Amino acid sequence: MKKNLILLIIFIYACNTNKKMVKHPLDKSEVRTIVLENGLKVFLLSDPGFNMSAASVAVQVGSLDNPEDRQGLAHFLEHMLFLGTKKYPDVDEYSSYLRTNGGYSNAYTSSDLTNYQFQVLPDAFEGAVDRFSQFFTSPLFTEEYTSREVNAVNSEHQKNIMNDNWRQFRISGLFTKDGHPEQKFGTGNLETLGDIDREELLDFYNRYYSSNRMGLAMLSTHSLDDMESWAKKYFSNINNNNKDRNRYDSDYFEKKETFRLVQIDPIKDIRNLVMTFPLPGTRHLYASKPGRQFGFILGHEGPGSLLSYLKEKGWAISLSAGAGARSADHGSASVTVGLTQSGQENYKEVIKSTLDYVDLMKNSGHPKHVFDELKNMAELDEVYASKGEGMWRATQLANEVMMYPIEDAGRINYIYSNSDAKPYEDLLSHITADNMLTMLIAKGVKTDKIEHFYQAPYSYTEDGSIYEYLISSQKRPKLAIPEVNPFIPKNASVPKRELDLTVLPEEIKLNDGVKLYFGQDHEFLRPKGIISLKILFPKNIMSVKHRVYSRIYAACVNESLNELSYPAKLAGINFSIKEGYEGMYVDVNGYAESALKLYETILEHMVAFSITDTQFDAIKDKVVRDYENFSLSDAHQQTRELAPDLFYNVKYTWKESLPVAKNVTHESLKNYSKDLYKSTFLEAMVYGDFPKHVANDVVDLFVEKTKTSPIKKEEAFEIDYLKLSQPESIQYVEDLLVNNSCIFRNYFIGTDSPEIRATSLILSKALEQPFYTEMRTNQQLGYIVWSYSRNYDESYYLNFLIQSGVYPADELNRRVNDFLSDSPNILKDMDEETFQNLIDSAIEQLEKKPMSISERATKFKNYIFEHDGDFERDFNTIQALKTLKKERIESHLSEIISLEKRKMVNILTFADNHANKKQIKSSFSDLKAWKSAKVYK
Ligand SMILES: [Zn+2]
């Protein structure tokens, strides 16, 4: 099986080391790695296929390095680097420059590294690199912004306080050895950083921000020589203090012959069991990847897997397993099980089963076929997968060049050169009951302590008798190591087609009730493709019952398919079955070889899914909890979800859906699904490396399996959207149960036309940075500050959103009013060159080339099904952009926000702990009655 892979048509490209890089013939990228005189390691990647240029700097310092009495300092410093440098002192110079040139930036602080990244259009790359490089040579750390920005970090923490993942992460750190940096609080807040001054920032910066501890990646269409010269010009004067990397104690969790259990009472109604096994550093083992093998086997979902066993017992709904590094010196392996109610009651049995599976792994020895499959897939992916572009790719490359031997940077994920059993066996030797911390996160568990920074209730216990039980040996015959995967592509090769960028998908006329498009890929020449279906139902199907049932139905179909299809996913053929208001969506995406076979199997399960009552109960319970938990999700999510209440003619809230979900039975759902496909209209697209008959097969199989009768498109249910014909201000006010308030404002810009699309693009580009700078950086209203434009079908809107843990929604409303009343001046004061940059970046955004067959197919699908096959749509927007005048945009903005002419939907939500002092009310008392008097089209 593996030998066939040699048939690949491959091009061998020699880097400036003796390592071989395998490339697709269309891949014109070139790589160069260099080390500057100051020790900075640099990864350069030039690719004429990129839309965006990007750069990233990784620094070997993170939250583990925070001083004992300054928790959160590394993270705070990360924020401060954005707020002005000696050469570019303006607080938003860097961000404005990027936004004006079609780019943006971000940064993050993790355990042992901090990473900064940006992307921008190629013409502005050198200018962005110049501004960016100043972070690492001459940051200002002004007193003024030092004291202001602490509030942004505090808001960031407030956003996390009610998040169960953050709570769990924080509490798990408390149980490491005394004095180990894992015990520190990483984010920081006013309490830990409130009185910080400039000197402390400078001191930390000078100690750790040294060129020998950094990695730089630059990705662009520019030549390697150009990029090398910029790397030298802008990054050579970073100071090198030659300080070696920080060391961390790899033995950070005490071995103890007892069962250690941490119980956490969560915010949401979740049930998770997490078993963590501390490990020494694993990063240096990248050539053998023992962590990935461990996760592959223990996290497998096929027949004989631990998950299948736990599901059969009725204890689990999900399972994931893996191992990762926290630093070069330490890391951990972990297994997370999503429990059912019965699983929570039997959590000791779940742990025992897991350890029994690990025993099976230990006794079975190193499974060579698993290593080979991972290696085969990596080889295929290195040639055929889309590697992406932009700042996230840059981030990964900067981290790799900093952390790994420079000759292997750029392909760490693809290297499987060491098939020795030892690293795998060594890792397994740490997966023992005496090296385990278990966390049970579920409502109602016993707690007697409160974590300080999150105010999260938890408890810790040790139990010797459970430990004795866990280490007793027990064989479970149903557990098995995964077998050889039949889905691994055997004949993948470069398709023999002409390169041709003008080929468009074509409509294939078939019978009634079907709109089918087919296209062969002539752009990427990969052995991959997508089969994509949208199944629409008759208008009269729509009801709250249908909405809730279709959601549970989709989950049941996925469950029914899971064991069978899991190996396909591992072999690069993904699929999804999802429901929405307008129907069911089915996608099969990946290596084309087995795609049709998998598609047929999916249809069989859609028509008749097969799961046990226990599995059904677990799914229903999960859906019910998801509905209930929605009121505890982030304020901005809840607030944005209120918009469709007004904008859609049909929308069911979680409150309406919950009682229906509670009453679903396995039998009633079976009955529902029996008739589901009786009458349908099918929109389908088959695209990529398929012969034409596959497109017809896709439709024929659908009709054959579902025995559907066709309806006309006009007879199918589709959402209608609010049409505001007269100026109007609509206010929608709600109270939340969470600790943040939110404002979400929508202004109607106009009805779809090339000019309105162009206007809406430019308005959002012009206002994004000023809104952010004023509301977040200057006024410090909250961590989440967004503005953008979007459309509901034909109607275009300009949106502003702020989430705040400090200010109630009426105060946010006042601040947004103040900002907007002055906003036309932003355009008035803008110079022509900046305005032209906005236009150019909007044009480049529309001209952006997809990076994969799948992205290309999505774009075509959108033209075909959402815009009646108008392939010229973006071209027409570009023509309109070219004629836009600044004065025109300015007057358009003045008009759409003016008190007399605005058509505005303003949504205000108040945090649990914020009072609605002025008693602001919604514009309506009865939403249904209000909607019935409105026009929806
Ligand atoms: Zn942050």
mmCIF file of N, CA, C and O in Angstrom, residues 661-727:
data_model
loop_
_atom_site.group_PDB
_atom_site.id
_atom_site.type_symbol
_atom_site.label_atom_id
_atom_site.label_comp_id
_atom_site.label_asym_id
_atom_site.label_seq_id
_atom_site.Cartn_x
_atom_site.Cartn_y
_atom_site.Cartn_z
ATOM 1 N N ALA A 661 -37.278 20.809 22.528
ATOM 2 C CA ALA A 661 -36.139 19.881 22.627
ATOM 3 C C ALA A 661 -36.331 18.908 23.787
ATOM 4 O O ALA A 661 -36.001 17.730 23.694
ATOM 5 N N LYS A 662 -36.879 19.426 24.876
ATOM 6 C CA LYS A 662 -37.050 18.572 26.059
ATOM 7 C C LYS A 662 -38.039 17.440 25.798
ATOM 8 O O LYS A 662 -37.999 16.406 26.464
ATOM 9 N N ASN A 663 -38.948 17.655 24.836
ATOM 10 C CA ASN A 663 -39.983 16.653 24.586
ATOM 11 C C ASN A 663 -39.708 15.695 23.427
ATOM 12 O O ASN A 663 -40.508 14.809 23.150
ATOM 13 N N VAL A 664 -38.575 15.885 22.734
ATOM 14 C CA VAL A 664 -38.276 14.983 21.610
ATOM 15 C C VAL A 664 -38.020 13.568 22.136
ATOM 16 O O VAL A 664 -37.374 13.398 23.164
ATOM 17 N N THR A 665 -38.553 12.575 21.435
ATOM 18 C CA THR A 665 -38.190 11.193 21.756
ATOM 19 C C THR A 665 -37.493 10.584 20.539
ATOM 20 O O THR A 665 -37.619 11.097 19.427
ATOM 21 N N HIS A 666 -36.802 9.489 20.790
ATOM 22 C CA HIS A 666 -36.101 8.794 19.705
ATOM 23 C C HIS A 666 -37.107 8.436 18.604
ATOM 24 O O HIS A 666 -36.856 8.614 17.418
ATOM 25 N N GLU A 667 -38.271 7.979 19.034
ATOM 26 C CA GLU A 667 -39.279 7.545 18.077
ATOM 27 C C GLU A 667 -39.864 8.727 17.288
ATOM 28 O O GLU A 667 -40.023 8.654 16.064
ATOM 29 N N SER A 668 -40.172 9.823 17.998
ATOM 30 C CA SER A 668 -40.756 10.968 17.285
ATOM 31 C C SER A 668 -39.752 11.543 16.282
ATOM 32 O O SER A 668 -40.115 12.010 15.206
ATOM 33 N N LEU A 669 -38.464 11.455 16.616
ATOM 34 C CA LEU A 669 -37.460 11.953 15.687
ATOM 35 C C LEU A 669 -37.340 11.035 14.461
ATOM 36 O O LEU A 669 -37.209 11.501 13.335
ATOM 37 N N LYS A 670 -37.419 9.736 14.695
ATOM 38 C CA LYS A 670 -37.409 8.773 13.572
ATOM 39 C C LYS A 670 -38.583 9.066 12.626
ATOM 40 O O LYS A 670 -38.421 9.062 11.399
ATOM 41 N N ASN A 671 -39.748 9.304 13.216
ATOM 42 C CA ASN A 671 -40.924 9.604 12.403
ATOM 43 C C ASN A 671 -40.742 10.877 11.595
ATOM 44 O O ASN A 671 -41.104 10.948 10.424
ATOM 45 N N TYR A 672 -40.192 11.878 12.255
ATOM 46 C CA TYR A 672 -39.915 13.147 11.578
ATOM 47 C C TYR A 672 -38.990 12.929 10.385
ATOM 48 O O TYR A 672 -39.224 13.435 9.289
ATOM 49 N N SER A 673 -37.929 12.135 10.594
ATOM 50 C CA SER A 673 -36.918 11.988 9.537
ATOM 51 C C SER A 673 -37.437 11.133 8.387
ATOM 52 O O SER A 673 -36.970 11.244 7.257
ATOM 53 N N LYS A 674 -38.421 10.288 8.659
ATOM 54 C CA LYS A 674 -38.968 9.421 7.607
ATOM 55 C C LYS A 674 -39.535 10.249 6.448
ATOM 56 O O LYS A 674 -39.381 9.902 5.282
ATOM 57 N N ASP A 675 -40.187 11.349 6.789
ATOM 58 C CA ASP A 675 -40.840 12.163 5.761
ATOM 59 C C ASP A 675 -40.025 13.376 5.333
ATOM 60 O O ASP A 675 -40.463 14.155 4.492
ATOM 61 N N LEU A 676 -38.868 13.530 5.945
ATOM 62 C CA LEU A 676 -38.132 14.784 5.756
ATOM 63 C C LEU A 676 -37.837 15.084 4.287
ATOM 64 O O LEU A 676 -37.967 16.222 3.835
ATOM 65 N N TYR A 677 -37.458 14.058 3.521
ATOM 66 C CA TYR A 677 -37.026 14.305 2.138
ATOM 67 C C TYR A 677 -38.112 14.020 1.105
ATOM 68 O O TYR A 677 -37.833 13.867 -0.075
ATOM 69 N N LYS A 678 -39.350 13.955 1.586
ATOM 70 C CA LYS A 678 -40.454 13.631 0.672
ATOM 71 C C LYS A 678 -40.498 14.602 -0.507
ATOM 72 O O LYS A 678 -40.638 14.195 -1.658
ATOM 73 N N SER A 679 -40.393 15.871 -0.236
ATOM 74 C CA SER A 679 -40.394 16.886 -1.298
ATOM 75 C C SER A 679 -39.219 17.828 -1.069
ATOM 76 O O SER A 679 -39.099 18.409 0.006
ATOM 77 N N THR A 680 -38.386 17.966 -2.087
ATOM 78 C CA THR A 680 -37.212 18.823 -1.910
ATOM 79 C C THR A 680 -36.867 19.565 -3.194
ATOM 80 O O THR A 680 -37.249 19.167 -4.289
ATOM 81 N N PHE A 681 -36.134 20.641 -2.995
ATOM 82 C CA PHE A 681 -35.425 21.280 -4.104
ATOM 83 C C PHE A 681 -33.939 21.195 -3.765
ATOM 84 O O PHE A 681 -33.523 21.568 -2.660
ATOM 85 N N LEU A 682 -33.134 20.692 -4.700
ATOM 86 C CA LEU A 682 -31.727 20.445 -4.420
ATOM 87 C C LEU A 682 -30.819 21.406 -5.184
ATOM 88 O O LEU A 682 -30.916 21.517 -6.407
ATOM 89 N N GLU A 683 -29.973 22.098 -4.443
ATOM 90 C CA GLU A 683 -28.897 22.878 -5.067
ATOM 91 C C GLU A 683 -27.602 22.121 -4.841
ATOM 92 O O GLU A 683 -27.275 21.803 -3.698
ATOM 93 N N ALA A 684 -26.878 21.813 -5.908
ATOM 94 C CA ALA A 684 -25.667 21.006 -5.732
ATOM 95 C C ALA A 684 -24.534 21.516 -6.604
ATOM 96 O O ALA A 684 -24.760 22.044 -7.694
ATOM 97 N N MET A 685 -23.325 21.358 -6.099
ATOM 98 C CA MET A 685 -22.156 21.653 -6.903
ATOM 99 C C MET A 685 -21.108 20.560 -6.686
ATOM 100 O O MET A 685 -20.841 20.161 -5.550
ATOM 101 N N VAL A 686 -20.556 20.069 -7.783
ATOM 102 C CA VAL A 686 -19.476 19.084 -7.716
ATOM 103 C C VAL A 686 -18.290 19.736 -8.415
ATOM 104 O O VAL A 686 -18.394 20.137 -9.575
ATOM 105 N N TYR A 687 -17.181 19.862 -7.706
ATOM 106 C CA TYR A 687 -16.074 20.650 -8.232
ATOM 107 C C TYR A 687 -14.735 20.036 -7.842
ATOM 108 O O TYR A 687 -14.573 19.530 -6.736
ATOM 109 N N GLY A 688 -13.793 20.075 -8.763
ATOM 110 C CA GLY A 688 -12.449 19.613 -8.427
ATOM 111 C C GLY A 688 -11.980 18.520 -9.352
ATOM 112 O O GLY A 688 -12.150 18.609 -10.572
ATOM 113 N N ASP A 689 -11.427 17.485 -8.770
ATOM 114 C CA ASP A 689 -10.830 16.408 -9.565
ATOM 115 C C ASP A 689 -11.828 15.262 -9.758
ATOM 116 O O ASP A 689 -11.599 14.144 -9.305
ATOM 117 N N PHE A 690 -12.971 15.567 -10.381
ATOM 118 C CA PHE A 690 -13.964 14.532 -10.662
ATOM 119 C C PHE A 690 -14.289 14.533 -12.154
ATOM 120 O O PHE A 690 -14.366 15.607 -12.754
ATOM 121 N N PRO A 691 -14.545 13.346 -12.726
ATOM 122 C CA PRO A 691 -15.114 13.326 -14.080
ATOM 123 C C PRO A 691 -16.581 13.756 -14.020
ATOM 124 O O PRO A 691 -17.209 13.701 -12.952
ATOM 125 N N LYS A 692 -17.115 14.171 -15.152
ATOM 126 C CA LYS A 692 -18.449 14.765 -15.184
ATOM 127 C C LYS A 692 -19.543 13.825 -14.655
ATOM 128 O O LYS A 692 -20.484 14.260 -14.009
ATOM 129 N N HIS A 693 -19.387 12.524 -14.928
ATOM 130 C CA HIS A 693 -20.471 11.619 -14.526
ATOM 131 C C HIS A 693 -20.678 11.621 -13.014
ATOM 132 O O HIS A 693 -21.754 11.327 -12.527
ATOM 133 N N VAL A 694 -19.643 11.976 -12.250
ATOM 134 C CA VAL A 694 -19.786 12.005 -10.789
ATOM 135 C C VAL A 694 -20.863 13.010 -10.382
ATOM 136 O O VAL A 694 -21.653 12.765 -9.471
ATOM 137 N N ALA A 695 -20.915 14.140 -11.097
ATOM 138 C CA ALA A 695 -21.936 15.148 -10.778
ATOM 139 C C ALA A 695 -23.332 14.553 -10.955
ATOM 140 O O ALA A 695 -24.211 14.732 -10.104
ATOM 141 N N ASN A 696 -23.530 13.858 -12.064
ATOM 142 C CA ASN A 696 -24.830 13.229 -12.271
ATOM 143 C C ASN A 696 -25.086 12.139 -11.239
ATOM 144 O O ASN A 696 -26.200 12.003 -10.723
ATOM 145 N N ASP A 697 -24.031 11.377 -10.913
ATOM 146 C CA ASP A 697 -24.181 10.329 -9.897
ATOM 147 C C ASP A 697 -24.626 10.921 -8.567
ATOM 148 O O ASP A 697 -25.439 10.331 -7.857
ATOM 149 N N VAL A 698 -24.074 12.074 -8.223
ATOM 150 C CA VAL A 698 -24.398 12.708 -6.940
ATOM 151 C C VAL A 698 -25.894 12.971 -6.852
ATOM 152 O O VAL A 698 -26.537 12.668 -5.840
ATOM 153 N N VAL A 699 -26.460 13.501 -7.931
ATOM 154 C CA VAL A 699 -27.892 13.790 -7.919
ATOM 155 C C VAL A 699 -28.715 12.501 -8.013
ATOM 156 O O VAL A 699 -29.675 12.299 -7.256
ATOM 157 N N ASP A 700 -28.298 11.609 -8.905
ATOM 158 C CA ASP A 700 -29.032 10.345 -9.038
ATOM 159 C C ASP A 700 -29.081 9.579 -7.716
ATOM 160 O O ASP A 700 -30.124 9.059 -7.319
ATOM 161 N N LEU A 701 -27.945 9.539 -7.051
ATOM 162 C CA LEU A 701 -27.905 8.828 -5.768
ATOM 163 C C LEU A 701 -28.824 9.492 -4.750
ATOM 164 O O LEU A 701 -29.510 8.822 -3.983
ATOM 165 N N PHE A 702 -28.826 10.809 -4.759
ATOM 166 C CA PHE A 702 -29.696 11.523 -3.818
ATOM 167 C C PHE A 702 -31.160 11.151 -4.048
ATOM 168 O O PHE A 702 -31.897 10.820 -3.126
ATOM 169 N N VAL A 703 -31.572 11.180 -5.312
ATOM 170 C CA VAL A 703 -32.973 10.872 -5.642
ATOM 171 C C VAL A 703 -33.288 9.400 -5.326
ATOM 172 O O VAL A 703 -34.308 9.074 -4.735
ATOM 173 N N GLU A 704 -32.332 8.550 -5.677
ATOM 174 C CA GLU A 704 -32.544 7.114 -5.455
ATOM 175 C C GLU A 704 -32.668 6.779 -3.965
ATOM 176 O O GLU A 704 -33.571 6.054 -3.550
ATOM 177 N N LYS A 705 -31.794 7.333 -3.168
ATOM 178 C CA LYS A 705 -31.792 6.982 -1.736
ATOM 179 C C LYS A 705 -32.952 7.629 -0.989
ATOM 180 O O LYS A 705 -33.546 7.017 -0.114
ATOM 181 N N THR A 706 -33.245 8.899 -1.307
ATOM 182 C CA THR A 706 -34.279 9.593 -0.526
ATOM 183 C C THR A 706 -35.669 9.402 -1.121
ATOM 184 O O THR A 706 -36.658 9.695 -0.463
ATOM 185 N N LYS A 707 -35.736 8.953 -2.374
ATOM 186 C CA LYS A 707 -37.028 8.797 -3.073
ATOM 187 C C LYS A 707 -37.826 10.103 -3.029
ATOM 188 O O LYS A 707 -39.043 10.127 -2.852
ATOM 189 N N THR A 708 -37.108 11.187 -3.218
ATOM 190 C CA THR A 708 -37.731 12.502 -3.093
ATOM 191 C C THR A 708 -38.564 12.863 -4.329
ATOM 192 O O THR A 708 -38.319 12.341 -5.424
ATOM 193 N N SER A 709 -39.562 13.733 -4.128
ATOM 194 C CA SER A 709 -40.287 14.311 -5.258
ATOM 195 C C SER A 709 -39.873 15.766 -5.391
ATOM 196 O O SER A 709 -39.733 16.468 -4.392
ATOM 197 N N PRO A 710 -39.710 16.217 -6.641
ATOM 198 C CA PRO A 710 -39.198 17.578 -6.825
ATOM 199 C C PRO A 710 -40.244 18.652 -6.522
ATOM 200 O O PRO A 710 -41.432 18.446 -6.762
ATOM 201 N N ILE A 711 -39.794 19.778 -5.973
ATOM 202 C CA ILE A 711 -40.636 20.975 -5.896
ATOM 203 C C ILE A 711 -39.898 22.087 -6.633
ATOM 204 O O ILE A 711 -38.714 21.964 -6.938
ATOM 205 N N LYS A 712 -40.621 23.171 -6.910
ATOM 206 C CA LYS A 712 -39.975 24.324 -7.551
ATOM 207 C C LYS A 712 -39.245 25.144 -6.493
ATOM 208 O O LYS A 712 -39.624 25.150 -5.327
ATOM 209 N N LYS A 713 -38.208 25.853 -6.928
ATOM 210 C CA LYS A 713 -37.447 26.701 -5.999
ATOM 211 C C LYS A 713 -38.375 27.679 -5.276
ATOM 212 O O LYS A 713 -38.241 27.910 -4.071
ATOM 213 N N GLU A 714 -39.352 28.251 -6.007
ATOM 214 C CA GLU A 714 -40.259 29.227 -5.385
ATOM 215 C C GLU A 714 -41.110 28.600 -4.288
ATOM 216 O O GLU A 714 -41.641 29.296 -3.433
ATOM 217 N N GLU A 715 -41.238 27.292 -4.339
ATOM 218 C CA GLU A 715 -42.059 26.622 -3.324
ATOM 219 C C GLU A 715 -41.258 26.271 -2.072
ATOM 220 O O GLU A 715 -41.811 25.803 -1.077
ATOM 221 N N ALA A 716 -39.940 26.471 -2.144
ATOM 222 C CA ALA A 716 -39.091 26.093 -1.007
ATOM 223 C C ALA A 716 -39.018 27.227 0.011
ATOM 224 O O ALA A 716 -39.124 28.404 -0.344
ATOM 225 N N PHE A 717 -38.799 26.859 1.277
ATOM 226 C CA PHE A 717 -38.681 27.879 2.315
ATOM 227 C C PHE A 717 -37.347 28.600 2.205
ATOM 228 O O PHE A 717 -36.285 27.991 2.161
ATOM 229 N N GLU A 718 -37.410 29.929 2.174
ATOM 230 C CA GLU A 718 -36.207 30.744 2.294
ATOM 231 C C GLU A 718 -36.522 31.909 3.214
ATOM 232 O O GLU A 718 -37.659 32.369 3.268
ATOM 233 N N ILE A 719 -35.503 32.366 3.922
ATOM 234 C CA ILE A 719 -35.701 33.475 4.869
ATOM 235 C C ILE A 719 -36.050 34.763 4.114
ATOM 236 O O ILE A 719 -35.459 35.053 3.077
ATOM 237 N N ASP A 720 -37.000 35.516 4.639
ATOM 238 C CA ASP A 720 -37.224 36.883 4.159
ATOM 239 C C ASP A 720 -36.626 37.860 5.162
ATOM 240 O O ASP A 720 -36.609 37.596 6.368
ATOM 241 N N TYR A 721 -36.162 39.003 4.639
ATOM 242 C CA TYR A 721 -35.442 39.951 5.497
ATOM 243 C C TYR A 721 -36.196 41.273 5.621
ATOM 244 O O TYR A 721 -36.885 41.703 4.691
ATOM 245 N N LEU A 722 -36.003 41.887 6.777
ATOM 246 C CA LEU A 722 -36.647 43.166 7.068
ATOM 247 C C LEU A 722 -36.320 44.218 6.011
ATOM 248 O O LEU A 722 -35.159 44.411 5.652
ATOM 249 N N LYS A 723 -37.363 44.900 5.512
ATOM 250 C CA LYS A 723 -37.152 46.016 4.586
ATOM 251 C C LYS A 723 -37.602 47.291 5.277
ATOM 252 O O LYS A 723 -38.773 47.445 5.609
ATOM 253 N N LEU A 724 -36.635 48.189 5.485
ATOM 254 C CA LEU A 724 -36.990 49.469 6.102
ATOM 255 C C LEU A 724 -37.158 50.485 4.981
ATOM 256 O O LEU A 724 -36.182 50.882 4.350
ATOM 257 N N SER A 725 -38.397 50.886 4.721
ATOM 258 C CA SER A 725 -38.592 51.822 3.604
ATOM 259 C C SER A 725 -38.575 53.273 4.090
ATOM 260 O O SER A 725 -38.188 54.167 3.356
ATOM 261 N N GLN A 726 -38.982 53.501 5.331
ATOM 262 C CA GLN A 726 -38.997 54.857 5.889
ATOM 263 C C GLN A 726 -37.898 54.994 6.946
ATOM 264 O O GLN A 726 -37.542 54.018 7.584
ATOM 265 N N PRO A 727 -37.404 56.222 7.142
ATOM 266 C CA PRO A 727 -36.468 56.433 8.248
ATOM 267 C C PRO A 727 -37.095 55.979 9.572
ATOM 268 O O PRO A 727 -38.276 56.216 9.808
#
